XYZ file of C-alpha atoms in Angstrom:
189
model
C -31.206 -3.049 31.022
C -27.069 -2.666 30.427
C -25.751 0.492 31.567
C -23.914 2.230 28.789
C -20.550 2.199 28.391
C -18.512 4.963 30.312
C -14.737 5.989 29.384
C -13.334 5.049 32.052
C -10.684 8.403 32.585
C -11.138 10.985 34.926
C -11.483 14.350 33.416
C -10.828 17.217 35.771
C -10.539 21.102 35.356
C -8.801 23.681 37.526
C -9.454 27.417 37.928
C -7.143 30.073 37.781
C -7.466 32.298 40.864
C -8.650 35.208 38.535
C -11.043 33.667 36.754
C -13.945 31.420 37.441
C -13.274 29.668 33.625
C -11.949 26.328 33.408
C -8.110 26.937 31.815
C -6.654 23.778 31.069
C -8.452 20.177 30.782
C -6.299 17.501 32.694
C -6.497 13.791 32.206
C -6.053 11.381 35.692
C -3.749 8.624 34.733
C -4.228 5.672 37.082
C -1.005 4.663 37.325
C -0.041 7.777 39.481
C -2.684 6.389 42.473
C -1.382 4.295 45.002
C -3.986 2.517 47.878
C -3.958 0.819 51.033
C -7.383 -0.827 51.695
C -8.382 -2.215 54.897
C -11.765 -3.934 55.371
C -11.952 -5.774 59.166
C -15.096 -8.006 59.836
C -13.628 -11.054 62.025
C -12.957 -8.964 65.568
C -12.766 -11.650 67.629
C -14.862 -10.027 70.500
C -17.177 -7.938 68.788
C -17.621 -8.958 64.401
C -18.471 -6.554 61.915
C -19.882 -6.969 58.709
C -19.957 -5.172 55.370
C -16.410 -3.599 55.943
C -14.357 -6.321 53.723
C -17.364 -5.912 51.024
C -16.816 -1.866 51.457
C -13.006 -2.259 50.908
C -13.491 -4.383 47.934
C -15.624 -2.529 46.456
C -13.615 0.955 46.638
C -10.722 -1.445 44.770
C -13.406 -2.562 42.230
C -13.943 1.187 41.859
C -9.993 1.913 41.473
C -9.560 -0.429 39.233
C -12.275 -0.284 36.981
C -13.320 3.358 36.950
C -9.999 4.682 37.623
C -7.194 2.006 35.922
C -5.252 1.531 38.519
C -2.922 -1.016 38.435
C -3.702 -3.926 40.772
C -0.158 -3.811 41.737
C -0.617 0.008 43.328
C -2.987 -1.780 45.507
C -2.625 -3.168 49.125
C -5.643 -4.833 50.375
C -5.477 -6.094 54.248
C -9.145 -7.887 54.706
C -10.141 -9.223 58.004
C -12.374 -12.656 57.568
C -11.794 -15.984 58.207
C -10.160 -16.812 54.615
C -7.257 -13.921 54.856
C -3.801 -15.699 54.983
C -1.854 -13.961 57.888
C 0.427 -11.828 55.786
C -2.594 -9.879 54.108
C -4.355 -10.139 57.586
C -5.028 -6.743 58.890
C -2.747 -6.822 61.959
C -1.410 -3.820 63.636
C 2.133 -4.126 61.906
C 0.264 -5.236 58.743
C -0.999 -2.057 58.316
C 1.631 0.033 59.851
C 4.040 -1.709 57.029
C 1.289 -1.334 54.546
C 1.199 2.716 55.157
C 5.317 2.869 55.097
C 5.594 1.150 52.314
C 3.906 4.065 50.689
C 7.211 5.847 52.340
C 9.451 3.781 50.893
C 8.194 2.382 47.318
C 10.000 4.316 45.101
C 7.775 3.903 42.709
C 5.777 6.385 43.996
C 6.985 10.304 43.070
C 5.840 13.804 43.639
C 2.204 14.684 42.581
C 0.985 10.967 42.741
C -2.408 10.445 44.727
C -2.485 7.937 47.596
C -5.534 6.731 49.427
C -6.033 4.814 52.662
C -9.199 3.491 53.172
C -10.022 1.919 56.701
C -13.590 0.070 57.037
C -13.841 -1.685 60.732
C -13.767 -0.572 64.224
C -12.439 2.288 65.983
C -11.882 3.823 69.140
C -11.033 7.298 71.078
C -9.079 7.513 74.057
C -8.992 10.219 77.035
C -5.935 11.975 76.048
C -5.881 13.020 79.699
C -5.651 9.436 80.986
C -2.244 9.329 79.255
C -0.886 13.178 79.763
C -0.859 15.485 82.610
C -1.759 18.291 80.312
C -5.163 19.091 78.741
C -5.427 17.859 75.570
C -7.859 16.571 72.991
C -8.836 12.958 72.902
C -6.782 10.904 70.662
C -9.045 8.769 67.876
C -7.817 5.331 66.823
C -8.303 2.249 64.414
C -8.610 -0.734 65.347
C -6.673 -3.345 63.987
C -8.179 -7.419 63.818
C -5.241 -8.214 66.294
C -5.600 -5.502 69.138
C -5.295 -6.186 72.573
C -3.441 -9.950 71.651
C -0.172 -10.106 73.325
C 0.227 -6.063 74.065
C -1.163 -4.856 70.073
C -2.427 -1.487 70.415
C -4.709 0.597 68.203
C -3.358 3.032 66.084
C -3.950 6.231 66.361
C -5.106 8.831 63.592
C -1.917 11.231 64.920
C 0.731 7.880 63.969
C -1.269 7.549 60.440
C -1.045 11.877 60.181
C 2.584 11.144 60.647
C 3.020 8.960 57.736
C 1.050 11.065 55.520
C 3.719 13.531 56.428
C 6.434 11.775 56.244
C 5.014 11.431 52.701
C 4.776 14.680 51.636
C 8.647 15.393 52.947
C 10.407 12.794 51.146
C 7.826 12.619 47.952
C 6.870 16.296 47.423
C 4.815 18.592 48.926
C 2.129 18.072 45.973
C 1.256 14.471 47.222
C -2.300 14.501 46.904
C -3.145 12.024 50.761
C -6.487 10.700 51.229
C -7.603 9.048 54.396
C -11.298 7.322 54.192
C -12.264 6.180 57.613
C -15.516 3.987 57.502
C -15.663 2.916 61.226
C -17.468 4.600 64.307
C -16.429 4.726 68.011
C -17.912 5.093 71.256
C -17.830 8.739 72.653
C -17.231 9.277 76.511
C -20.218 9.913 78.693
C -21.322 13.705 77.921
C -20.011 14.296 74.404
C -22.744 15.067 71.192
């Protein structure tokens, strides 16, 4: 059986602080989304699977439920296939996320999503800094450890998203999706 055809919009509804009625009926427009997808299965020591399949399917979902533009989309996909300029290498996806700085396409109030699928990591914080301080969490791009590529860390990708909101607007509605797992240190839940 065919599912039934679904308009395809988003509908959405806000509430006034004073009342708990719906006052005005807004209508998502695709165009004003902007994503960075990155889906890693090919780590060289250690392969994943499912996370290129996961990426593509949250751009199947942008682009046929939501309408946005192919074009608002940067997909880096880690498997054997990916030519090395869409590869998901550490300054792949570090120009991927600050190109979201710099497109000026992309204005005040727009919604931007980064969604990560692969491997990550955490780090003692207190291996690096004298001082106590909370572990640091990480991606893991397809390329780390090769030639002195680090992971990068969830504080560098909260730096873009700010960076975002200062020179686009402070309405920038950030999204960051992280679909990966890491190994805690001996003694944590």
């Amino acid at each position: 059986m065919k599912c039934p055809e679904v308009n395809s919009s988003i509908e959405s509804y806000y509430l006034t602080p004073d009342s708990n009625e719906p006052k005005q009926k807004r209508l998502k427009d695709g165009s004003r989304f902007w994503a960075v997808l990155i889906g890693i299965d090919e780590y060289p020591h250690k392969p994943l699977h499912g996370c290129v399949a996961d990426a593509r399917s949250i751009q199947e979902y942008l682009n046929e439920d939501l309408g946005v533009p192919n074009d608002h989309i940067k997909c880096l996909l880690g498997h054997q296939e990916t030519p090395l300029t869409s590869s998901p290498t550490h300054d792949n996806i570090i120009s991927a996320l600050y190109g979201l700085v710099d497109n000026p396409a992309i204005a005040n109030g727009d919604n931007i999503l980064v969604y990560f699928a692969g491997a990550g990591t955490r780090y003692d914080a207190k291996e690096c800094f004298h001082e106590d301080v909370k572990p640091i969490d990480a991606i893991c791009p397809i390329d780390r450890g090769v030639d002195l590529t680090y992971d990068i860390s969830l504080r560098e990708i909260n730096g873009v998203f700010s960076q975002i909101s200062r020179e686009k607007g402070a309405t920038m509605m950030n999204t960051l999706i992280l679909d990966c797992g890491h190994a805690l240190p001996a003694g944590c839940p």
